[in-house]
PDB file of C-alpha atoms in Angstrom:
ATOM      1  CA  CYS A  29       3.741 -25.824  10.763  1.00 52.00           C
ATOM      2  CA  PRO A  30       2.123 -24.134   7.743  1.00 49.00           C
ATOM      3  CA  ASP A  31       4.480 -21.187   8.177  1.00 48.00           C
ATOM      4  CA  PRO A  32       6.855 -21.451  11.168  1.00 47.00           C
ATOM      5  CA  LEU A  33       8.390 -18.099  10.236  1.00 44.00           C
ATOM      6  CA  HIS A  34       5.139 -16.254  10.816  1.00 50.00           C
ATOM      7  CA  PRO A  35       5.698 -13.666  13.594  1.00 49.00           C
ATOM      8  CA  ALA A  36       2.887 -15.123  15.709  1.00 49.00           C
ATOM      9  CA  LEU A  37       4.734 -18.478  15.871  1.00 46.00           C
ATOM     10  CA  LEU A  38       8.293 -17.275  16.429  1.00 51.00           C
ATOM     11  CA  GLY A  39       9.925 -18.812  19.505  1.00 52.00           C
ATOM     12  CA  LYS A  40       7.059 -21.269  20.047  1.00 55.00           C
ATOM     13  CA  HIS A  41       6.403 -24.944  19.252  1.00 53.00           C
ATOM     14  CA  CYS A  42       4.293 -26.412  16.515  1.00 56.00           C
ATOM     15  CA  LYS A  43       3.455 -29.860  15.242  1.00 52.00           C
ATOM     16  CA  LYS A  44       5.581 -31.242  12.420  1.00 55.00           C
ATOM     17  CA  GLY A  45       5.732 -34.884  11.361  1.00 54.00           C
ATOM     18  CA  GLY A  46       3.747 -35.917  14.435  1.00 52.00           C
ATOM     19  CA  LYS A  47       6.245 -34.257  16.815  1.00 57.00           C
ATOM     20  CA  MET A  48       6.308 -30.915  18.565  1.00 59.00           C
ATOM     21  CA  VAL A  49       9.283 -28.948  17.269  1.00 55.00           C
ATOM     22  CA  PRO A  50      10.503 -25.456  18.199  1.00 57.00           C
ATOM     23  CA  THR A  51      10.072 -22.676  15.684  1.00 54.00           C
ATOM     24  CA  PRO A  52      12.890 -20.173  14.998  1.00 55.00           C
ATOM     25  CA  LYS A  53      13.285 -17.305  17.456  1.00 53.00           C
ATOM     26  CA  THR A  54      13.815 -14.763  14.711  1.00 51.00           C
ATOM     27  CA  GLY A  55      11.999 -13.973  11.495  1.00 49.00           C
ATOM     28  CA  PRO A  56      12.957 -14.801   7.916  1.00 45.00           C
ATOM     29  CA  GLN A  57      16.537 -13.976   7.006  1.00 46.00           C
ATOM     30  CA  PRO A  58      17.808 -13.001   3.565  1.00 40.00           C
ATOM     31  CA  VAL A  59      19.877 -15.571   1.768  1.00 36.00           C
ATOM     32  CA  GLU A  60      23.606 -14.864   1.744  1.00 39.00           C
ATOM     33  CA  VAL A  61      25.106 -14.809  -1.733  1.00 34.00           C
ATOM     34  CA  SER A  62      28.415 -13.864  -3.247  1.00 38.00           C
ATOM     35  CA  THR A  63      29.079 -10.527  -4.915  1.00 35.00           C
ATOM     36  CA  LYS A  64      29.314 -12.288  -8.276  1.00 39.00           C
ATOM     37  CA  GLU A  65      25.867 -13.817  -7.824  1.00 35.00           C
ATOM     38  CA  SER A  66      24.504 -10.448  -6.722  1.00 35.00           C
ATOM     39  CA  LEU A  67      25.738  -8.727  -9.857  1.00 32.00           C
ATOM     40  CA  SER A  68      24.417 -11.413 -12.184  1.00 32.00           C
ATOM     41  CA  SER A  69      20.874 -11.485 -10.812  1.00 33.00           C
ATOM     42  CA  LYS A  70      18.046  -9.059 -11.420  1.00 36.00           C
ATOM     43  CA  LYS A  71      16.057 -10.217  -8.397  1.00 37.00           C
ATOM     44  CA  ALA A  72      16.473  -8.229  -5.220  1.00 33.00           C
ATOM     45  CA  TYR A  73      15.200 -10.548  -2.534  1.00 34.00           C
ATOM     46  CA  GLN A  74      14.630 -14.112  -1.443  1.00 34.00           C
ATOM     47  CA  LEU A  75      12.707 -15.518   1.511  1.00 36.00           C
ATOM     48  CA  LYS A  76      12.610 -19.060   2.807  1.00 34.00           C
ATOM     49  CA  ARG A  77       8.847 -19.006   2.456  1.00 37.00           C
ATOM     50  CA  LYS A  78       6.820 -17.999  -0.577  1.00 42.00           C
ATOM     51  CA  SER A  79       3.144 -18.072  -1.384  1.00 42.00           C
ATOM     52  CA  LYS A  80       1.770 -18.535  -4.859  1.00 47.00           C
ATOM     53  CA  LYS A  81      -0.350 -16.074  -6.760  1.00 53.00           C
ATOM     54  CA  GLY A  82      -3.846 -17.171  -7.655  1.00 57.00           C
ATOM     55  CA  GLY A  83      -3.063 -17.347 -11.366  1.00 66.00           C
ATOM     56  CA  MET A  84      -5.177 -16.193 -14.297  1.00 76.00           C
ATOM     57  CA  MET A  85      -8.367 -17.757 -12.910  1.00 81.00           C
ATOM     58  CA  GLN A  86      -8.557 -15.309 -10.028  1.00 80.00           C
ATOM     59  CA  TRP A  87      -8.638 -12.410 -12.489  1.00 82.00           C
ATOM     60  CA  VAL A  88     -11.295 -14.103 -14.607  1.00 88.00           C
ATOM     61  CA  ASN A  89     -13.434 -14.553 -11.496  1.00 87.00           C
ATOM     62  CA  LEU A  90     -12.813 -10.991 -10.348  1.00 88.00           C
ATOM     63  CA  ILE A  91     -13.689  -9.449 -13.721  1.00 90.00           C
ATOM     64  CA  SER A  92     -16.825 -11.609 -13.901  1.00 93.00           C
ATOM     65  CA  ILE A  93     -17.919 -10.300 -10.506  1.00 92.00           C
ATOM     66  CA  GLU A  94     -17.237  -6.712 -11.574  1.00 93.00           C
ATOM     67  CA  ILE A  95     -19.233  -7.134 -14.798  1.00 95.00           C
ATOM     68  CA  GLY A  96     -22.125  -8.600 -12.829  1.00 96.00           C
ATOM     69  CA  LEU A  97     -21.962  -5.743 -10.338  1.00 95.00           C
ATOM     70  CA  VAL A  98     -21.925  -3.133 -13.098  1.00 96.00           C
ATOM     71  CA  TYR A  99     -24.969  -4.764 -14.738  1.00 96.00           C
ATOM     72  CA  PHE A 100     -26.876  -4.838 -11.448  1.00 96.00           C
ATOM     73  CA  LEU A 101     -26.041  -1.217 -10.586  1.00 96.00           C
ATOM     74  CA  TYR A 102     -26.869  -0.019 -14.092  1.00 95.00           C
ATOM     75  CA  GLN A 103     -30.287  -1.684 -13.913  1.00 96.00           C
ATOM     76  CA  ARG A 104     -30.844  -0.057 -10.514  1.00 94.00           C
ATOM     77  CA  MET A 105     -30.003   3.391 -11.893  1.00 94.00           C
ATOM     78  CA  GLU A 106     -32.301   2.872 -14.881  1.00 94.00           C
ATOM     79  CA  SER A 107     -35.245   1.493 -12.912  1.00 95.00           C
ATOM     80  CA  GLN A 108     -35.072   4.266 -10.316  1.00 93.00           C
ATOM     81  CA  GLN A 109     -34.332   6.899 -12.970  1.00 93.00           C
ATOM     82  CA  ILE A 110     -31.256   8.098 -11.122  1.00 92.00           C
ATOM     83  CA  PRO A 111     -29.171  10.402 -13.341  1.00 94.00           C
ATOM     84  CA  PHE A 112     -25.558   9.434 -13.853  1.00 94.00           C
ATOM     85  CA  PRO A 113     -23.047  11.896 -12.343  1.00 95.00           C
ATOM     86  CA  ASP A 114     -20.571  13.961 -14.311  1.00 92.00           C
ATOM     87  CA  TRP A 115     -17.625  11.725 -15.206  1.00 93.00           C
ATOM     88  CA  TRP A 116     -15.355  14.770 -15.087  1.00 94.00           C
ATOM     89  CA  GLY A 117     -15.075  14.561 -11.302  1.00 94.00           C
ATOM     90  CA  LEU A 118     -13.800  10.980 -11.600  1.00 95.00           C
ATOM     91  CA  TRP A 119     -11.277  11.940 -14.260  1.00 96.00           C
ATOM     92  CA  LEU A 120      -9.964  14.871 -12.200  1.00 94.00           C
ATOM     93  CA  GLY A 121      -9.130  12.467  -9.361  1.00 94.00           C
ATOM     94  CA  ILE A 122      -7.420   9.896 -11.596  1.00 95.00           C
ATOM     95  CA  ARG A 123      -5.552  12.635 -13.461  1.00 96.00           C
ATOM     96  CA  GLY A 124      -4.236  14.002 -10.172  1.00 95.00           C
ATOM     97  CA  VAL A 125      -2.817  10.580  -9.281  1.00 95.00           C
ATOM     98  CA  LEU A 126      -1.103  10.319 -12.689  1.00 95.00           C
ATOM     99  CA  TYR A 127       0.422  13.801 -12.389  1.00 96.00           C
ATOM    100  CA  GLY A 128       1.623  12.899  -8.907  1.00 96.00           C
ATOM    101  CA  HIS A 129       3.263   9.740 -10.283  1.00 95.00           C
ATOM    102  CA  VAL A 130       5.244  11.824 -12.785  1.00 95.00           C
ATOM    103  CA  VAL A 131       6.491  14.053  -9.953  1.00 96.00           C
ATOM    104  CA  VAL A 132       7.399  11.111  -7.674  1.00 94.00           C
ATOM    105  CA  PHE A 133       9.170   9.125 -10.408  1.00 94.00           C
ATOM    106  CA  THR A 134      11.132  12.187 -11.545  1.00 93.00           C
ATOM    107  CA  TYR A 135      12.111  13.020  -7.971  1.00 91.00           C
ATOM    108  CA  HIS A 136      13.152   9.440  -7.265  1.00 90.00           C
ATOM    109  CA  PHE A 137      15.156   9.167 -10.488  1.00 89.00           C
ATOM    110  CA  ILE A 138      17.097  12.353  -9.739  1.00 87.00           C
ATOM    111  CA  ARG A 139      17.587  11.326  -6.121  1.00 84.00           C
ATOM    112  CA  LYS A 140      18.727   7.818  -6.997  1.00 82.00           C
ATOM    113  CA  SER A 141      20.973   8.898  -9.843  1.00 80.00           C
ATOM    114  CA  TYR A 142      22.518  12.101  -8.518  1.00 78.00           C
ATOM    115  CA  LEU A 143      21.466  13.409  -5.116  1.00 72.00           C
ATOM    116  CA  HIS A 144      20.929  10.598  -2.615  1.00 60.00           C
ATOM    117  CA  GLY A 145      24.427  10.392  -1.089  1.00 55.00           C
ATOM    118  CA  THR A 146      25.576   7.666   1.295  1.00 51.00           C
ATOM    119  CA  GLY A 147      23.791   9.145   4.293  1.00 57.00           C
ATOM    120  CA  SER A 148      20.275   8.668   2.916  1.00 69.00           C
ATOM    121  CA  ASN A 149      20.497   4.936   2.150  1.00 69.00           C
ATOM    122  CA  ILE A 150      18.084   3.156   4.457  1.00 75.00           C
ATOM    123  CA  GLN A 151      19.484  -0.266   3.608  1.00 67.00           C
ATOM    124  CA  GLN A 152      23.090  -1.380   3.907  1.00 65.00           C
ATOM    125  CA  SER A 153      23.384  -2.012   0.194  1.00 65.00           C
ATOM    126  CA  GLU A 154      21.538  -0.025  -2.447  1.00 66.00           C
ATOM    127  CA  PRO A 155      19.148  -2.055  -4.619  1.00 70.00           C
ATOM    128  CA  ASN A 156      19.830  -1.928  -8.331  1.00 73.00           C
ATOM    129  CA  PHE A 157      16.934  -2.286 -10.760  1.00 78.00           C
ATOM    130  CA  SER A 158      16.003  -1.527 -14.339  1.00 83.00           C
ATOM    131  CA  TRP A 159      13.991   1.692 -14.536  1.00 87.00           C
ATOM    132  CA  SER A 160      12.329   0.743 -17.816  1.00 88.00           C
ATOM    133  CA  GLN A 161      11.363  -2.680 -16.478  1.00 89.00           C
ATOM    134  CA  GLU A 162       9.969  -1.279 -13.236  1.00 89.00           C
ATOM    135  CA  LEU A 163       8.036   1.517 -14.967  1.00 90.00           C
ATOM    136  CA  ILE A 164       6.458  -0.923 -17.423  1.00 90.00           C
ATOM    137  CA  GLY A 165       5.633  -3.291 -14.571  1.00 87.00           C
ATOM    138  CA  HIS A 166       4.032  -0.482 -12.567  1.00 88.00           C
ATOM    139  CA  ALA A 167       2.044   0.833 -15.555  1.00 86.00           C
ATOM    140  CA  THR A 168       0.693  -2.645 -16.370  1.00 85.00           C
ATOM    141  CA  ARG A 169       0.034  -3.850 -12.819  1.00 84.00           C
ATOM    142  CA  ALA A 170      -3.145  -5.920 -12.816  1.00 83.00           C
ATOM    143  CA  GLU A 171      -4.222  -4.666  -9.382  1.00 82.00           C
ATOM    144  CA  ALA A 172      -4.473  -1.127 -10.790  1.00 81.00           C
ATOM    145  CA  PHE A 173      -6.463  -1.920 -13.933  1.00 81.00           C
ATOM    146  CA  PHE A 174      -8.734  -4.641 -12.561  1.00 87.00           C
ATOM    147  CA  MET A 175      -9.200  -3.444  -8.970  1.00 91.00           C
ATOM    148  CA  LEU A 176      -8.355   0.196  -8.183  1.00 92.00           C
ATOM    149  CA  VAL A 177      -9.674   1.802 -11.387  1.00 93.00           C
ATOM    150  CA  PRO A 178     -12.894  -0.303 -11.343  1.00 94.00           C
ATOM    151  CA  TYR A 179     -13.394   0.551  -7.648  1.00 96.00           C
ATOM    152  CA  LEU A 180     -13.076   4.289  -8.303  1.00 96.00           C
ATOM    153  CA  SER A 181     -15.224   4.130 -11.451  1.00 96.00           C
ATOM    154  CA  ILE A 182     -18.015   1.981 -10.013  1.00 96.00           C
ATOM    155  CA  THR A 183     -18.355   3.857  -6.738  1.00 97.00           C
ATOM    156  CA  TRP A 184     -18.357   7.216  -8.559  1.00 97.00           C
ATOM    157  CA  LEU A 185     -20.448   6.551 -11.671  1.00 96.00           C
ATOM    158  CA  PHE A 186     -23.127   4.516  -9.893  1.00 96.00           C
ATOM    159  CA  LYS A 187     -23.444   7.065  -7.079  1.00 95.00           C
ATOM    160  CA  LEU A 188     -22.281   4.840  -4.254  1.00 96.00           C
ATOM    161  CA  MET A 189     -20.659   7.867  -2.608  1.00 97.00           C
ATOM    162  CA  PRO A 190     -22.472  10.421  -0.407  1.00 97.00           C
ATOM    163  CA  GLU A 191     -23.956  13.326  -2.337  1.00 96.00           C
ATOM    164  CA  SER A 192     -21.366  15.826  -1.087  1.00 97.00           C
ATOM    165  CA  TYR A 193     -18.622  14.005  -3.051  1.00 97.00           C
ATOM    166  CA  TYR A 194     -20.235  15.108  -6.316  1.00 97.00           C
ATOM    167  CA  ASP A 195     -19.849  18.802  -5.495  1.00 96.00           C
ATOM    168  CA  LEU A 196     -17.142  19.906  -7.916  1.00 95.00           C
ATOM    169  CA  GLU A 197     -17.317  23.582  -6.924  1.00 95.00           C
ATOM    170  CA  ALA A 198     -16.466  23.481  -3.205  1.00 96.00           C
ATOM    171  CA  PRO A 199     -12.833  24.438  -2.468  1.00 97.00           C
ATOM    172  CA  VAL A 200     -10.463  21.895  -0.995  1.00 97.00           C
ATOM    173  CA  SER A 201     -10.435  21.669   2.812  1.00 97.00           C
ATOM    174  CA  VAL A 202      -7.109  20.749   4.418  1.00 97.00           C
ATOM    175  CA  LEU A 203      -9.026  19.520   7.479  1.00 98.00           C
ATOM    176  CA  ASN A 204     -11.145  17.172   5.365  1.00 98.00           C
ATOM    177  CA  VAL A 205      -8.057  15.770   3.623  1.00 98.00           C
ATOM    178  CA  PHE A 206      -6.436  15.194   7.015  1.00 98.00           C
ATOM    179  CA  LEU A 207      -9.560  13.490   8.426  1.00 98.00           C
ATOM    180  CA  GLN A 208      -9.610  11.067   5.505  1.00 98.00           C
ATOM    181  CA  PHE A 209      -5.986  10.133   6.171  1.00 97.00           C
ATOM    182  CA  ALA A 210      -6.535   9.760   9.929  1.00 97.00           C
ATOM    183  CA  VAL A 211      -9.585   7.497   9.585  1.00 98.00           C
ATOM    184  CA  TYR A 212      -8.118   5.498   6.710  1.00 97.00           C
ATOM    185  CA  ASP A 213      -4.861   4.896   8.551  1.00 97.00           C
ATOM    186  CA  LEU A 214      -6.624   3.736  11.721  1.00 97.00           C
ATOM    187  CA  ILE A 215      -8.664   1.224   9.693  1.00 97.00           C
ATOM    188  CA  THR A 216      -5.596  -0.059   7.849  1.00 96.00           C
ATOM    189  CA  TYR A 217      -3.660  -0.257  11.132  1.00 96.00           C
ATOM    190  CA  ILE A 218      -6.300  -2.615  12.553  1.00 96.00           C
ATOM    191  CA  ILE A 219      -6.524  -4.772   9.415  1.00 95.00           C
ATOM    192  CA  HIS A 220      -2.750  -4.807   8.917  1.00 94.00           C
ATOM    193  CA  ARG A 221      -2.138  -5.905  12.490  1.00 93.00           C
ATOM    194  CA  VAL A 222      -4.722  -8.678  12.205  1.00 92.00           C
ATOM    195  CA  GLN A 223      -3.031  -9.830   8.992  1.00 91.00           C
ATOM    196  CA  HIS A 224       0.245 -10.258  10.843  1.00 90.00           C
ATOM    197  CA  GLN A 225      -1.188 -11.930  13.937  1.00 88.00           C
ATOM    198  CA  VAL A 226      -3.686 -14.364  12.427  1.00 88.00           C
ATOM    199  CA  GLU A 227      -2.027 -17.029  10.299  1.00 84.00           C
ATOM    200  CA  THR A 228      -5.018 -17.595   8.016  1.00 85.00           C
ATOM    201  CA  VAL A 229      -5.312 -13.893   7.259  1.00 84.00           C
ATOM    202  CA  TYR A 230      -1.541 -13.441   6.965  1.00 84.00           C
ATOM    203  CA  ARG A 231      -1.566 -15.623   3.836  1.00 84.00           C
ATOM    204  CA  THR A 232      -3.273 -12.730   2.027  1.00 83.00           C
ATOM    205  CA  HIS A 233      -0.370 -10.408   2.902  1.00 85.00           C
ATOM    206  CA  LYS A 234       2.585 -12.762   2.537  1.00 81.00           C
ATOM    207  CA  ASP A 235       3.345 -11.858  -1.088  1.00 79.00           C
ATOM    208  CA  HIS A 236       3.976  -8.231  -0.180  1.00 80.00           C
ATOM    209  CA  HIS A 237       6.481  -9.273   2.480  1.00 76.00           C
ATOM    210  CA  ALA A 238       8.606 -11.062  -0.083  1.00 74.00           C
ATOM    211  CA  TYR A 239      10.164  -7.593  -0.253  1.00 73.00           C
ATOM    212  CA  ILE A 240      12.114  -7.566   3.008  1.00 73.00           C
ATOM    213  CA  ASN A 241      14.060  -4.537   1.757  1.00 75.00           C
ATOM    214  CA  PRO A 242      11.523  -2.691  -0.401  1.00 81.00           C
ATOM    215  CA  HIS A 243      12.154  -0.048  -3.017  1.00 83.00           C
ATOM    216  CA  LEU A 244       9.747   2.491  -4.497  1.00 87.00           C
ATOM    217  CA  PHE A 245       8.172   0.182  -7.079  1.00 88.00           C
ATOM    218  CA  ASN A 246       7.341  -2.559  -4.548  1.00 84.00           C
ATOM    219  CA  ALA A 247       4.591  -0.457  -2.951  1.00 83.00           C
ATOM    220  CA  TYR A 248       1.638  -1.939  -4.827  1.00 85.00           C
ATOM    221  CA  SER A 249       2.994  -5.467  -5.169  1.00 81.00           C
ATOM    222  CA  GLY A 250       0.633  -7.822  -3.396  1.00 77.00           C
ATOM    223  CA  SER A 251      -2.240 -10.197  -3.961  1.00 81.00           C
ATOM    224  CA  VAL A 252      -5.891  -9.689  -4.892  1.00 85.00           C
ATOM    225  CA  GLN A 253      -6.878 -10.416  -1.302  1.00 87.00           C
ATOM    226  CA  ASP A 254      -4.260  -8.040   0.103  1.00 88.00           C
ATOM    227  CA  THR A 255      -5.321  -5.201  -2.195  1.00 90.00           C
ATOM    228  CA  THR A 256      -8.927  -5.781  -1.162  1.00 91.00           C
ATOM    229  CA  LEU A 257      -8.202  -5.889   2.580  1.00 92.00           C
ATOM    230  CA  LEU A 258      -5.602  -3.129   2.838  1.00 92.00           C
ATOM    231  CA  ILE A 259      -6.737  -0.698   0.132  1.00 93.00           C
ATOM    232  CA  LEU A 260     -10.280  -1.112  -1.188  1.00 95.00           C
ATOM    233  CA  ILE A 261     -12.143  -1.948   2.028  1.00 96.00           C
ATOM    234  CA  PRO A 262     -10.403   0.794   4.072  1.00 96.00           C
ATOM    235  CA  LEU A 263     -11.091   3.330   1.308  1.00 97.00           C
ATOM    236  CA  TYR A 264     -14.823   2.694   1.314  1.00 97.00           C
ATOM    237  CA  LEU A 265     -15.043   2.343   5.102  1.00 98.00           C
ATOM    238  CA  THR A 266     -13.411   5.771   5.359  1.00 98.00           C
ATOM    239  CA  VAL A 267     -16.167   7.194   3.160  1.00 98.00           C
ATOM    240  CA  LEU A 268     -18.882   5.578   5.290  1.00 97.00           C
ATOM    241  CA  VAL A 269     -17.354   6.511   8.673  1.00 98.00           C
ATOM    242  CA  LEU A 270     -16.898  10.191   7.804  1.00 98.00           C
ATOM    243  CA  HIS A 271     -20.407  10.370   6.350  1.00 97.00           C
ATOM    244  CA  LEU A 272     -21.808   8.694   9.464  1.00 97.00           C
ATOM    245  CA  VAL A 273     -20.240  11.293  11.784  1.00 97.00           C
ATOM    246  CA  GLY A 274     -21.490  14.143   9.617  1.00 97.00           C
ATOM    247  CA  VAL A 275     -18.321  15.197   7.777  1.00 97.00           C
ATOM    248  CA  ASP A 276     -19.116  16.374   4.259  1.00 97.00           C
ATOM    249  CA  ILE A 277     -16.268  15.450   1.931  1.00 98.00           C
ATOM    250  CA  HIS A 278     -16.303  17.167  -1.452  1.00 98.00           C
ATOM    251  CA  GLN A 279     -14.760  16.189  -4.767  1.00 97.00           C
ATOM    252  CA  LYS A 280     -11.588  18.252  -4.342  1.00 97.00           C
ATOM    253  CA  ASP A 281     -11.075  16.878  -0.795  1.00 98.00           C
ATOM    254  CA  TYR A 282     -11.418  13.343  -2.133  1.00 97.00           C
ATOM    255  CA  ALA A 283      -9.152  14.001  -5.131  1.00 97.00           C
ATOM    256  CA  TRP A 284      -6.378  15.556  -3.028  1.00 97.00           C
ATOM    257  CA  PHE A 285      -6.587  12.705  -0.540  1.00 97.00           C
ATOM    258  CA  GLY A 286      -6.379  10.134  -3.351  1.00 96.00           C
ATOM    259  CA  CYS A 287      -3.499  11.876  -5.119  1.00 96.00           C
ATOM    260  CA  THR A 288      -1.456  12.304  -1.923  1.00 97.00           C
ATOM    261  CA  TYR A 289      -2.270   8.798  -0.717  1.00 96.00           C
ATOM    262  CA  ALA A 290      -1.345   7.026  -3.970  1.00 95.00           C
ATOM    263  CA  ASN A 291       1.999   8.795  -4.284  1.00 95.00           C
ATOM    264  CA  TYR A 292       3.146   9.010  -0.673  1.00 95.00           C
ATOM    265  CA  PHE A 293       2.381   5.292  -0.332  1.00 93.00           C
ATOM    266  CA  MET A 294       5.151   4.713  -2.875  1.00 93.00           C
ATOM    267  CA  LEU A 295       7.556   7.049  -1.071  1.00 93.00           C
ATOM    268  CA  ILE A 296       7.252   5.157   2.236  1.00 92.00           C
ATOM    269  CA  HIS A 297       8.453   2.042   0.389  1.00 88.00           C
ATOM    270  CA  SER A 298      11.508   3.908  -0.911  1.00 87.00           C
ATOM    271  CA  GLU A 299      15.039   2.703  -0.312  1.00 84.00           C
ATOM    272  CA  TYR A 300      16.067   6.259   0.648  1.00 85.00           C
ATOM    273  CA  SER A 301      15.176   8.616   3.434  1.00 85.00           C
ATOM    274  CA  ASN A 302      13.945  12.042   2.350  1.00 86.00           C
ATOM    275  CA  PRO A 303      15.051  15.530   3.430  1.00 86.00           C
ATOM    276  CA  TRP A 304      11.768  16.074   5.306  1.00 90.00           C
ATOM    277  CA  ASP A 305      11.751  12.727   7.155  1.00 91.00           C
ATOM    278  CA  GLY A 306      13.191  14.093  10.396  1.00 91.00           C
ATOM    279  CA  ILE A 307      10.385  16.660  10.685  1.00 95.00           C
ATOM    280  CA  PHE A 308       7.727  14.109   9.734  1.00 96.00           C
ATOM    281  CA  GLU A 309       8.976  11.584  12.288  1.00 94.00           C
ATOM    282  CA  ALA A 310       8.968  14.245  15.015  1.00 95.00           C
ATOM    283  CA  ILE A 311       5.230  14.814  14.503  1.00 96.00           C
ATOM    284  CA  GLY A 312       4.324  11.167  13.918  1.00 95.00           C
ATOM    285  CA  ILE A 313       3.935  11.063  10.144  1.00 96.00           C
ATOM    286  CA  GLY A 314       5.147   7.746   8.694  1.00 94.00           C
ATOM    287  CA  THR A 315       8.326   7.738   6.633  1.00 93.00           C
ATOM    288  CA  ALA A 316      10.297   5.297   4.508  1.00 91.00           C
ATOM    289  CA  ARG A 317      12.545   4.589   7.511  1.00 90.00           C
ATOM    290  CA  ASP A 318       9.501   3.709   9.624  1.00 92.00           C
ATOM    291  CA  HIS A 319       8.083   1.393   6.988  1.00 90.00           C
ATOM    292  CA  ASN A 320      11.417  -0.275   6.319  1.00 87.00           C
ATOM    293  CA  VAL A 321      11.408  -1.207  10.016  1.00 88.00           C
ATOM    294  CA  HIS A 322       8.083  -2.954   9.410  1.00 89.00           C
ATOM    295  CA  HIS A 323       9.387  -4.888   6.417  1.00 84.00           C
ATOM    296  CA  SER A 324      12.505  -6.025   8.270  1.00 81.00           C
ATOM    297  CA  GLN A 325      10.978  -6.667  11.717  1.00 82.00           C
ATOM    298  CA  LEU A 326       7.381  -7.624  10.730  1.00 82.00           C
ATOM    299  CA  LYS A 327       5.776  -6.983  14.136  1.00 87.00           C
ATOM    300  CA  PHE A 328       6.214  -3.206  14.382  1.00 91.00           C
ATOM    301  CA  ASN A 329       4.986  -0.067  12.586  1.00 93.00           C
ATOM    302  CA  PHE A 330       1.699  -1.298  11.102  1.00 94.00           C
ATOM    303  CA  GLY A 331       0.552   2.220  10.261  1.00 94.00           C
ATOM    304  CA  HIS A 332       1.356   3.636   6.851  1.00 94.00           C
ATOM    305  CA  PHE A 333       0.792   7.381   6.949  1.00 95.00           C
ATOM    306  CA  PHE A 334       0.900   7.989  10.699  1.00 96.00           C
ATOM    307  CA  MET A 335       2.799   6.315  13.513  1.00 96.00           C
ATOM    308  CA  TRP A 336       0.268   7.589  16.061  1.00 96.00           C
ATOM    309  CA  TRP A 337      -1.687   4.346  16.253  1.00 95.00           C
ATOM    310  CA  ASP A 338       1.498   2.309  16.692  1.00 96.00           C
ATOM    311  CA  GLN A 339       2.624   4.670  19.440  1.00 96.00           C
ATOM    312  CA  ILE A 340      -0.746   4.450  21.189  1.00 96.00           C
ATOM    313  CA  PHE A 341      -0.998   0.649  20.996  1.00 95.00           C
ATOM    314  CA  GLY A 342       2.664  -0.109  21.703  1.00 94.00           C
ATOM    315  CA  THR A 343       3.760  -1.391  18.295  1.00 95.00           C
ATOM    316  CA  TYR A 344       6.032   1.474  17.286  1.00 94.00           C
ATOM    317  CA  LEU A 345       9.763   0.909  16.823  1.00 91.00           C
ATOM    318  CA  SER A 346      12.054   3.749  15.779  1.00 91.00           C
ATOM    319  CA  HIS A 347      14.619   3.091  13.083  1.00 87.00           C
ATOM    320  CA  THR A 348      17.229   4.436  15.511  1.00 85.00           C
ATOM    321  CA  LYS A 349      16.685   1.389  17.752  1.00 84.00           C
ATOM    322  CA  ILE A 350      17.813  -1.019  15.038  1.00 76.00           C
ATOM    323  CA  PRO A 351      21.599  -1.402  14.566  1.00 62.00           C
ATOM    324  CA  SER A 352      21.259  -1.896  10.816  1.00 56.00           C
ATOM    325  CA  TYR A 353      18.689  -2.854   8.240  1.00 53.00           C
ATOM    326  CA  ARG A 354      18.973  -6.057   6.283  1.00 49.00           C
ATOM    327  CA  THR A 355      21.207  -5.859   3.266  1.00 42.00           C
ATOM    328  CA  TYR A 356      19.499  -6.114  -0.095  1.00 38.00           C
ATOM    329  CA  LYS A 357      20.588  -9.561  -1.300  1.00 35.00           C
ATOM    330  CA  ALA A 358      20.084 -11.020  -4.743  1.00 29.00           C
ATOM    331  CA  ALA A 359      18.530 -14.438  -5.212  1.00 25.00           C
TER     332      ALA A 359
END
């Protein structure tokens, strides 16, 4: 049993020590600890199973690949005399994400410190963390500097996007922003569901599910493979699919999609429900309550921004159907 707690194996038998043994009927449970232990620990979770990060070597390999790719693409641009695009369009998109982060962090700080109230706690016990530690950790996250920023820079500067993306004058289209979200979320729904149902692929996603009761800063905590499968590949496939069906996405459409995506992705990992969640849930937009169901139950709510695909394919579970979420326990 490489991982008997994997949802695909729950309630079944697997081979262990030469004998067929039953696997647990329920998923991983948080470890019970005393209040004294909870107060003395900074960690907010513990699972019976853990996977190991790839270590420094994986980043060395990744950066080497990126340098090689940049060299190849630069030579292609030079040999074909393709002019480099205006870098300003790239900066406008990244700047929008940073401004959005300031808004989200400020909102979450005020909500957590003053306005949340007992009724908005999604989890039974509110997680306590160091704001300075979490902000520094988020600002220095390797996945951002060595994966997301290089992806955005390489695809933009080496003209790997359709020509319409480089139009900085066209006004933003709400329809185009929505189409990007709809296509992206369908692609991530498929990949995310495969990750949970295929043991070999699930290993790429296991790190993220160490957070059985996530809070805002856990959103981008994962592995290199998970970031590639659930963020980078869906992002570029969304570009290709919309171009293939004849939808012209412009720079402002792309920037607004990226800014909203990057910041709402953090909000759905929040430990609090938001004032607008009831309206969003009524029209099928994913909320923190929906995504907390996924982190606690594992086999439901694979969509991030919409619950439509879960509702269509029978994997949606409302937070109202669960008696209580798991309590945030310290390790």
